[in-house]
Amino acid sequence: MENVSKVASFTLTGLMDINNYKYVYFAITLVGYLLIICFNCILISIIYLNKSLHEPMYIFLCALLVNALYGTSAFYPKLLTDLLFDVHLISYAGCLLQIFVLFTYAASEFTILTVMAYDRYVSICKPLHYHSIMTPSSVKIMLFLAWLFPVCLIGVIVILTSRLTLCGTKLEKFYCDNWSVVKLSCVDTTVNNAVGFLVLIIVVFPPLGFIVYSYIQILKICLRSSKEYRIKALNTCMPHLLTVVNYSINVLFEIIIGRLHTGVPQIIRILMSVECLVIPPLCNPIIYGLKLQEIRKRVKQMLFIRKVEIPKT
């Protein structure tokens, strides 16, 4: 390790072996990012422009889509730039900012999915009290806390990382992540590791626990209800459930590959580490666009697709 008294920038080494195919990767990445922007913006604009969709379920969905745009904006522009050049540098401040944005995006995804689960729980398990519980003010408070909580937790991590004295400038990834920077430290990182592990536990397990509890209660109600009610509840909850499973699997892979990567090929580690920034932002608008009837209907209207009514004979 080289001795560095004050780090001005980092070298990202994750893209060093793709020079022969960098323009292919650039084209694929650019198309993927444009699709993410397009799909998420279409659904956001539909929800914003249609007052009939200004309900808690769709407002929370809009927050999820905005969060996807927020997180990917800290990843794709930098990646696209690096794919065009041979030297892949990022400033020290830029690296910390990227860590903060990517981690708050990841944590906010869980908190927003949690408030969405609560909305579905109240809607199905306490339908008579739904409008008295899910008031406009309560929705605003839940969304505010869903973003504030991750900002505070990740802010602590980034501040602790910024206080470290580093003895290296090379990160074995093509983006900045906290663990890679902490490993460059010349000093003891026990506090950083302990706080990082604690934040990981707080961000992942309480939200997942509450989501599982919500769906257990929803399942109990469905089992006691009519077949028609079960189908309606399933159609309403399925997009959210698919999103939770999809995102949780991606996060699980990132945790396993990031911490226990011995023997795992570097290309596999790289691909698995960015799944959270590729699959959820791209798939969530598609899942909700196809599964929620109101959204699907508005998408068809926006794309000027009309159902042809066949006259009865």
Short mmCIF file of N, CA and C in Angstrom, two decimals, residues 72-201:
data_model
loop_
_atom_site.label_atom_id
_atom_site.label_comp_id
_atom_site.label_asym_id
_atom_site.label_seq_id
_atom_site.Cartn_x
_atom_site.Cartn_y
_atom_site.Cartn_z
N THR A 72 -29.93 6.09 -9.49
CA THR A 72 -29.24 5.81 -10.75
C THR A 72 -28.49 7.04 -11.28
N SER A 73 -28.94 8.24 -10.89
CA SER A 73 -28.26 9.46 -11.36
C SER A 73 -26.85 9.58 -10.79
N ALA A 74 -26.59 8.90 -9.68
CA ALA A 74 -25.25 8.94 -9.10
C ALA A 74 -24.35 7.83 -9.64
N PHE A 75 -24.90 6.97 -10.48
CA PHE A 75 -24.14 5.82 -10.97
C PHE A 75 -23.89 5.85 -12.47
N TYR A 76 -24.96 5.97 -13.25
CA TYR A 76 -24.84 5.81 -14.70
C TYR A 76 -24.06 6.92 -15.40
N PRO A 77 -24.28 8.21 -15.10
CA PRO A 77 -23.50 9.25 -15.80
C PRO A 77 -21.99 9.08 -15.62
N LYS A 78 -21.56 8.77 -14.41
CA LYS A 78 -20.13 8.56 -14.14
C LYS A 78 -19.63 7.32 -14.88
N LEU A 79 -20.42 6.23 -14.85
CA LEU A 79 -20.02 5.00 -15.54
C LEU A 79 -19.91 5.23 -17.05
N LEU A 80 -20.86 5.93 -17.63
CA LEU A 80 -20.83 6.20 -19.07
C LEU A 80 -19.60 7.04 -19.45
N THR A 81 -19.26 7.99 -18.61
CA THR A 81 -18.06 8.80 -18.86
C THR A 81 -16.80 7.95 -18.81
N ASP A 82 -16.70 7.09 -17.80
CA ASP A 82 -15.52 6.24 -17.65
C ASP A 82 -15.37 5.25 -18.79
N LEU A 83 -16.50 4.82 -19.37
CA LEU A 83 -16.43 3.86 -20.47
C LEU A 83 -15.83 4.48 -21.74
N LEU A 84 -15.82 5.79 -21.81
CA LEU A 84 -15.29 6.47 -22.99
C LEU A 84 -13.81 6.84 -22.85
N PHE A 85 -13.28 6.75 -21.62
CA PHE A 85 -11.89 7.15 -21.39
C PHE A 85 -11.11 6.00 -20.76
N ASP A 86 -9.81 6.09 -20.89
CA ASP A 86 -8.93 5.05 -20.37
C ASP A 86 -8.57 5.26 -18.91
N VAL A 87 -8.61 6.49 -18.44
CA VAL A 87 -8.30 6.80 -17.05
C VAL A 87 -9.60 7.01 -16.28
N HIS A 88 -9.76 6.25 -15.21
CA HIS A 88 -11.02 6.29 -14.46
C HIS A 88 -10.76 6.85 -13.07
N LEU A 89 -10.89 8.15 -12.95
CA LEU A 89 -10.65 8.84 -11.69
C LEU A 89 -11.95 9.42 -11.14
N ILE A 90 -12.01 9.52 -9.82
CA ILE A 90 -13.11 10.22 -9.16
C ILE A 90 -12.53 10.97 -7.97
N SER A 91 -12.94 12.20 -7.80
CA SER A 91 -12.40 13.01 -6.70
C SER A 91 -12.82 12.42 -5.35
N TYR A 92 -12.08 12.78 -4.32
CA TYR A 92 -12.38 12.29 -2.96
C TYR A 92 -13.79 12.72 -2.54
N ALA A 93 -14.10 14.00 -2.75
CA ALA A 93 -15.44 14.49 -2.40
C ALA A 93 -16.51 13.82 -3.25
N GLY A 94 -16.21 13.64 -4.55
CA GLY A 94 -17.16 12.99 -5.44
C GLY A 94 -17.42 11.55 -5.05
N CYS A 95 -16.38 10.88 -4.56
CA CYS A 95 -16.52 9.50 -4.12
C CYS A 95 -17.43 9.40 -2.89
N LEU A 96 -17.21 10.30 -1.92
CA LEU A 96 -18.05 10.30 -0.72
C LEU A 96 -19.49 10.65 -1.07
N LEU A 97 -19.67 11.58 -2.02
CA LEU A 97 -21.02 11.94 -2.45
C LEU A 97 -21.70 10.75 -3.13
N GLN A 98 -20.95 10.04 -3.96
CA GLN A 98 -21.53 8.87 -4.63
C GLN A 98 -21.92 7.80 -3.61
N ILE A 99 -21.08 7.58 -2.62
CA ILE A 99 -21.41 6.63 -1.55
C ILE A 99 -22.69 7.05 -0.85
N PHE A 100 -22.78 8.34 -0.51
CA PHE A 100 -23.97 8.83 0.20
C PHE A 100 -25.23 8.64 -0.63
N VAL A 101 -25.19 9.01 -1.90
CA VAL A 101 -26.39 8.91 -2.75
C VAL A 101 -26.78 7.45 -2.97
N LEU A 102 -25.82 6.59 -3.30
CA LEU A 102 -26.13 5.19 -3.57
C LEU A 102 -26.65 4.48 -2.33
N PHE A 103 -26.06 4.78 -1.18
CA PHE A 103 -26.49 4.10 0.05
C PHE A 103 -27.85 4.62 0.53
N THR A 104 -28.08 5.94 0.39
CA THR A 104 -29.39 6.46 0.78
C THR A 104 -30.48 5.95 -0.16
N TYR A 105 -30.13 5.80 -1.44
CA TYR A 105 -31.08 5.18 -2.38
C TYR A 105 -31.43 3.76 -1.95
N ALA A 106 -30.41 2.97 -1.64
CA ALA A 106 -30.64 1.58 -1.25
C ALA A 106 -31.47 1.47 0.03
N ALA A 107 -31.14 2.32 1.01
CA ALA A 107 -31.87 2.29 2.28
C ALA A 107 -33.30 2.82 2.11
N SER A 108 -33.46 3.88 1.32
CA SER A 108 -34.79 4.46 1.10
C SER A 108 -35.71 3.49 0.36
N GLU A 109 -35.12 2.64 -0.47
CA GLU A 109 -35.92 1.64 -1.16
C GLU A 109 -36.64 0.74 -0.16
N PHE A 110 -35.93 0.36 0.90
CA PHE A 110 -36.54 -0.48 1.93
C PHE A 110 -37.59 0.28 2.73
N THR A 111 -37.30 1.53 3.10
CA THR A 111 -38.26 2.28 3.92
C THR A 111 -39.52 2.61 3.12
N ILE A 112 -39.37 2.92 1.83
CA ILE A 112 -40.54 3.22 1.00
C ILE A 112 -41.38 1.95 0.79
N LEU A 113 -40.72 0.83 0.57
CA LEU A 113 -41.44 -0.44 0.43
C LEU A 113 -42.17 -0.79 1.73
N THR A 114 -41.61 -0.35 2.86
CA THR A 114 -42.26 -0.61 4.15
C THR A 114 -43.54 0.20 4.30
N VAL A 115 -43.51 1.48 3.93
CA VAL A 115 -44.73 2.29 4.04
C VAL A 115 -45.77 1.84 3.02
N MET A 116 -45.31 1.31 1.89
CA MET A 116 -46.24 0.75 0.90
C MET A 116 -46.91 -0.50 1.47
N ALA A 117 -46.14 -1.32 2.20
CA ALA A 117 -46.72 -2.51 2.84
C ALA A 117 -47.74 -2.11 3.90
N TYR A 118 -47.43 -1.05 4.64
CA TYR A 118 -48.38 -0.56 5.66
C TYR A 118 -49.67 -0.08 5.02
N ASP A 119 -49.54 0.61 3.89
CA ASP A 119 -50.72 1.08 3.16
C ASP A 119 -51.60 -0.09 2.73
N ARG A 120 -50.99 -1.15 2.21
CA ARG A 120 -51.75 -2.33 1.79
C ARG A 120 -52.37 -3.04 2.99
N TYR A 121 -51.63 -3.07 4.11
CA TYR A 121 -52.13 -3.70 5.34
C TYR A 121 -53.38 -2.98 5.83
N VAL A 122 -53.32 -1.65 5.89
CA VAL A 122 -54.47 -0.88 6.37
C VAL A 122 -55.63 -1.03 5.39
N SER A 123 -55.35 -0.99 4.09
CA SER A 123 -56.40 -1.07 3.07
C SER A 123 -57.17 -2.39 3.13
N ILE A 124 -56.47 -3.49 3.39
CA ILE A 124 -57.11 -4.80 3.36
C ILE A 124 -57.58 -5.26 4.73
N CYS A 125 -56.79 -4.97 5.76
CA CYS A 125 -57.13 -5.45 7.10
C CYS A 125 -58.00 -4.47 7.89
N LYS A 126 -57.96 -3.19 7.55
CA LYS A 126 -58.77 -2.19 8.25
C LYS A 126 -59.42 -1.24 7.24
N PRO A 127 -60.21 -1.79 6.33
CA PRO A 127 -60.76 -0.96 5.24
C PRO A 127 -61.67 0.17 5.72
N LEU A 128 -62.40 -0.05 6.81
CA LEU A 128 -63.32 0.98 7.30
C LEU A 128 -62.58 2.17 7.90
N HIS A 129 -61.35 1.96 8.33
CA HIS A 129 -60.56 3.02 8.95
C HIS A 129 -59.48 3.57 8.01
N TYR A 130 -59.49 3.10 6.76
CA TYR A 130 -58.40 3.44 5.85
C TYR A 130 -58.25 4.95 5.66
N HIS A 131 -59.34 5.62 5.35
CA HIS A 131 -59.26 7.06 5.05
C HIS A 131 -58.98 7.90 6.29
N SER A 132 -59.31 7.39 7.47
CA SER A 132 -59.00 8.13 8.69
C SER A 132 -57.55 7.92 9.13
N ILE A 133 -56.95 6.81 8.69
CA ILE A 133 -55.55 6.53 9.01
C ILE A 133 -54.61 7.11 7.96
N MET A 134 -54.93 6.83 6.70
CA MET A 134 -54.06 7.28 5.59
C MET A 134 -54.52 8.65 5.09
N THR A 135 -54.44 9.64 5.96
CA THR A 135 -54.79 11.01 5.60
C THR A 135 -53.63 11.65 4.82
N PRO A 136 -53.88 12.73 4.09
CA PRO A 136 -52.79 13.41 3.38
C PRO A 136 -51.61 13.79 4.27
N SER A 137 -51.92 14.24 5.49
CA SER A 137 -50.84 14.63 6.41
C SER A 137 -50.03 13.42 6.86
N SER A 138 -50.70 12.29 7.13
CA SER A 138 -49.98 11.09 7.56
C SER A 138 -49.13 10.53 6.43
N VAL A 139 -49.62 10.64 5.20
CA VAL A 139 -48.83 10.19 4.03
C VAL A 139 -47.57 11.04 3.89
N LYS A 140 -47.71 12.35 4.06
CA LYS A 140 -46.54 13.25 3.98
C LYS A 140 -45.52 12.92 5.06
N ILE A 141 -46.02 12.67 6.27
CA ILE A 141 -45.11 12.36 7.39
C ILE A 141 -44.37 11.05 7.12
N MET A 142 -45.09 10.04 6.64
CA MET A 142 -44.46 8.75 6.37
C MET A 142 -43.39 8.86 5.28
N LEU A 143 -43.70 9.61 4.23
CA LEU A 143 -42.71 9.80 3.16
C LEU A 143 -41.50 10.58 3.65
N PHE A 144 -41.74 11.61 4.46
CA PHE A 144 -40.65 12.41 5.01
C PHE A 144 -39.72 11.54 5.85
N LEU A 145 -40.30 10.70 6.72
CA LEU A 145 -39.50 9.82 7.57
C LEU A 145 -38.81 8.73 6.76
N ALA A 146 -39.48 8.29 5.69
CA ALA A 146 -38.90 7.25 4.84
C ALA A 146 -37.62 7.72 4.16
N TRP A 147 -37.50 9.02 3.95
CA TRP A 147 -36.27 9.57 3.37
C TRP A 147 -35.31 10.10 4.44
N LEU A 148 -35.86 10.67 5.52
CA LEU A 148 -35.01 11.24 6.57
C LEU A 148 -34.22 10.17 7.30
N PHE A 149 -34.88 9.06 7.61
CA PHE A 149 -34.23 7.98 8.36
C PHE A 149 -32.98 7.47 7.65
N PRO A 150 -33.03 7.12 6.36
CA PRO A 150 -31.81 6.69 5.66
C PRO A 150 -30.75 7.79 5.58
N VAL A 151 -31.18 9.04 5.36
CA VAL A 151 -30.22 10.14 5.25
C VAL A 151 -29.41 10.27 6.53
N CYS A 152 -30.06 10.15 7.68
CA CYS A 152 -29.36 10.27 8.97
C CYS A 152 -28.41 9.10 9.18
N LEU A 153 -28.87 7.88 8.90
CA LEU A 153 -28.04 6.69 9.12
C LEU A 153 -26.82 6.69 8.19
N ILE A 154 -27.06 6.92 6.91
CA ILE A 154 -25.95 6.90 5.94
C ILE A 154 -25.04 8.09 6.15
N GLY A 155 -25.60 9.21 6.59
CA GLY A 155 -24.78 10.38 6.89
C GLY A 155 -23.74 10.07 7.96
N VAL A 156 -24.12 9.31 8.98
CA VAL A 156 -23.18 8.91 10.03
C VAL A 156 -22.05 8.06 9.44
N ILE A 157 -22.40 7.11 8.56
CA ILE A 157 -21.39 6.25 7.94
C ILE A 157 -20.40 7.07 7.12
N VAL A 158 -20.91 7.98 6.31
CA VAL A 158 -20.04 8.78 5.43
C VAL A 158 -19.14 9.69 6.26
N ILE A 159 -19.67 10.27 7.33
CA ILE A 159 -18.85 11.13 8.20
C ILE A 159 -17.72 10.33 8.84
N LEU A 160 -18.02 9.12 9.32
CA LEU A 160 -16.98 8.27 9.91
C LEU A 160 -15.92 7.90 8.88
N THR A 161 -16.36 7.61 7.66
CA THR A 161 -15.40 7.27 6.60
C THR A 161 -14.53 8.46 6.24
N SER A 162 -15.10 9.64 6.23
CA SER A 162 -14.35 10.85 5.85
C SER A 162 -13.26 11.19 6.86
N ARG A 163 -13.36 10.65 8.07
CA ARG A 163 -12.38 10.95 9.12
C ARG A 163 -11.17 10.00 9.09
N LEU A 164 -11.23 8.98 8.23
CA LEU A 164 -10.15 8.00 8.16
C LEU A 164 -8.93 8.55 7.41
N THR A 165 -7.75 8.13 7.86
CA THR A 165 -6.52 8.39 7.11
C THR A 165 -6.30 7.21 6.18
N LEU A 166 -6.17 7.48 4.89
CA LEU A 166 -6.09 6.42 3.90
C LEU A 166 -4.66 6.20 3.42
N CYS A 167 -4.35 4.93 3.10
CA CYS A 167 -3.03 4.57 2.60
C CYS A 167 -3.11 3.97 1.21
N GLY A 168 -4.02 4.43 0.41
CA GLY A 168 -4.16 3.94 -0.95
C GLY A 168 -5.17 4.76 -1.71
N THR A 169 -5.14 4.63 -3.02
CA THR A 169 -6.06 5.40 -3.85
C THR A 169 -6.76 4.55 -4.90
N LYS A 170 -6.56 3.23 -4.87
CA LYS A 170 -7.14 2.36 -5.88
C LYS A 170 -8.32 1.58 -5.31
N LEU A 171 -9.47 1.72 -5.96
CA LEU A 171 -10.68 0.99 -5.56
C LEU A 171 -10.95 -0.09 -6.61
N GLU A 172 -11.14 -1.32 -6.18
CA GLU A 172 -11.32 -2.44 -7.10
C GLU A 172 -12.76 -2.56 -7.58
N LYS A 173 -13.34 -1.43 -7.92
CA LYS A 173 -14.70 -1.40 -8.45
C LYS A 173 -14.77 -0.28 -9.47
N PHE A 174 -15.92 -0.19 -10.18
CA PHE A 174 -16.06 0.93 -11.11
C PHE A 174 -17.01 1.98 -10.56
N TYR A 175 -17.25 1.92 -9.27
CA TYR A 175 -17.97 2.97 -8.55
C TYR A 175 -17.49 2.95 -7.11
N CYS A 176 -17.79 3.99 -6.35
CA CYS A 176 -17.35 4.07 -4.96
C CYS A 176 -18.35 3.39 -4.04
N ASP A 177 -17.85 2.54 -3.18
CA ASP A 177 -18.69 2.02 -2.11
C ASP A 177 -17.92 2.12 -0.80
N ASN A 178 -18.62 2.20 0.29
CA ASN A 178 -18.02 2.52 1.58
C ASN A 178 -16.99 1.48 2.01
N TRP A 179 -17.32 0.21 1.83
CA TRP A 179 -16.44 -0.86 2.28
C TRP A 179 -15.09 -0.79 1.56
N SER A 180 -15.09 -0.48 0.27
CA SER A 180 -13.85 -0.40 -0.49
C SER A 180 -12.96 0.74 0.00
N VAL A 181 -13.57 1.86 0.37
CA VAL A 181 -12.80 2.99 0.88
C VAL A 181 -12.25 2.69 2.27
N VAL A 182 -13.07 2.09 3.13
CA VAL A 182 -12.64 1.76 4.49
C VAL A 182 -11.45 0.81 4.48
N LYS A 183 -11.42 -0.11 3.52
CA LYS A 183 -10.32 -1.08 3.44
C LYS A 183 -8.98 -0.41 3.13
N LEU A 184 -9.00 0.82 2.62
CA LEU A 184 -7.77 1.55 2.33
C LEU A 184 -7.21 2.27 3.55
N SER A 185 -7.89 2.17 4.68
CA SER A 185 -7.50 2.94 5.86
C SER A 185 -6.17 2.47 6.43
N CYS A 186 -5.39 3.45 6.93
CA CYS A 186 -4.13 3.16 7.62
C CYS A 186 -4.36 2.93 9.11
N VAL A 187 -5.51 3.31 9.61
CA VAL A 187 -5.78 3.25 11.04
C VAL A 187 -6.86 2.21 11.32
N ASP A 188 -7.10 1.99 12.59
CA ASP A 188 -8.09 1.01 13.01
C ASP A 188 -9.49 1.41 12.54
N THR A 189 -10.22 0.43 12.00
CA THR A 189 -11.57 0.71 11.47
C THR A 189 -12.66 -0.04 12.23
N THR A 190 -12.38 -0.39 13.48
CA THR A 190 -13.35 -1.16 14.27
C THR A 190 -14.67 -0.41 14.40
N VAL A 191 -14.58 0.89 14.68
CA VAL A 191 -15.80 1.70 14.84
C VAL A 191 -16.58 1.74 13.52
N ASN A 192 -15.88 1.97 12.41
CA ASN A 192 -16.55 2.00 11.10
C ASN A 192 -17.23 0.68 10.79
N ASN A 193 -16.54 -0.43 11.06
CA ASN A 193 -17.11 -1.75 10.78
C ASN A 193 -18.33 -2.03 11.65
N ALA A 194 -18.22 -1.66 12.93
CA ALA A 194 -19.33 -1.91 13.86
C ALA A 194 -20.55 -1.07 13.49
N VAL A 195 -20.32 0.21 13.22
CA VAL A 195 -21.43 1.09 12.85
C VAL A 195 -22.03 0.67 11.51
N GLY A 196 -21.18 0.31 10.55
CA GLY A 196 -21.66 -0.14 9.26
C GLY A 196 -22.52 -1.38 9.37
N PHE A 197 -22.08 -2.32 10.19
CA PHE A 197 -22.86 -3.56 10.39
C PHE A 197 -24.18 -3.26 11.08
N LEU A 198 -24.15 -2.37 12.08
CA LEU A 198 -25.37 -1.99 12.80
C LEU A 198 -26.37 -1.31 11.87
N VAL A 199 -25.88 -0.39 11.03
CA VAL A 199 -26.75 0.30 10.08
C VAL A 199 -27.35 -0.69 9.09
N LEU A 200 -26.54 -1.65 8.64
CA LEU A 200 -27.03 -2.68 7.72
C LEU A 200 -28.18 -3.46 8.35
N ILE A 201 -28.01 -3.84 9.61
CA ILE A 201 -29.06 -4.58 10.32
C ILE A 201 -30.33 -3.74 10.44
#
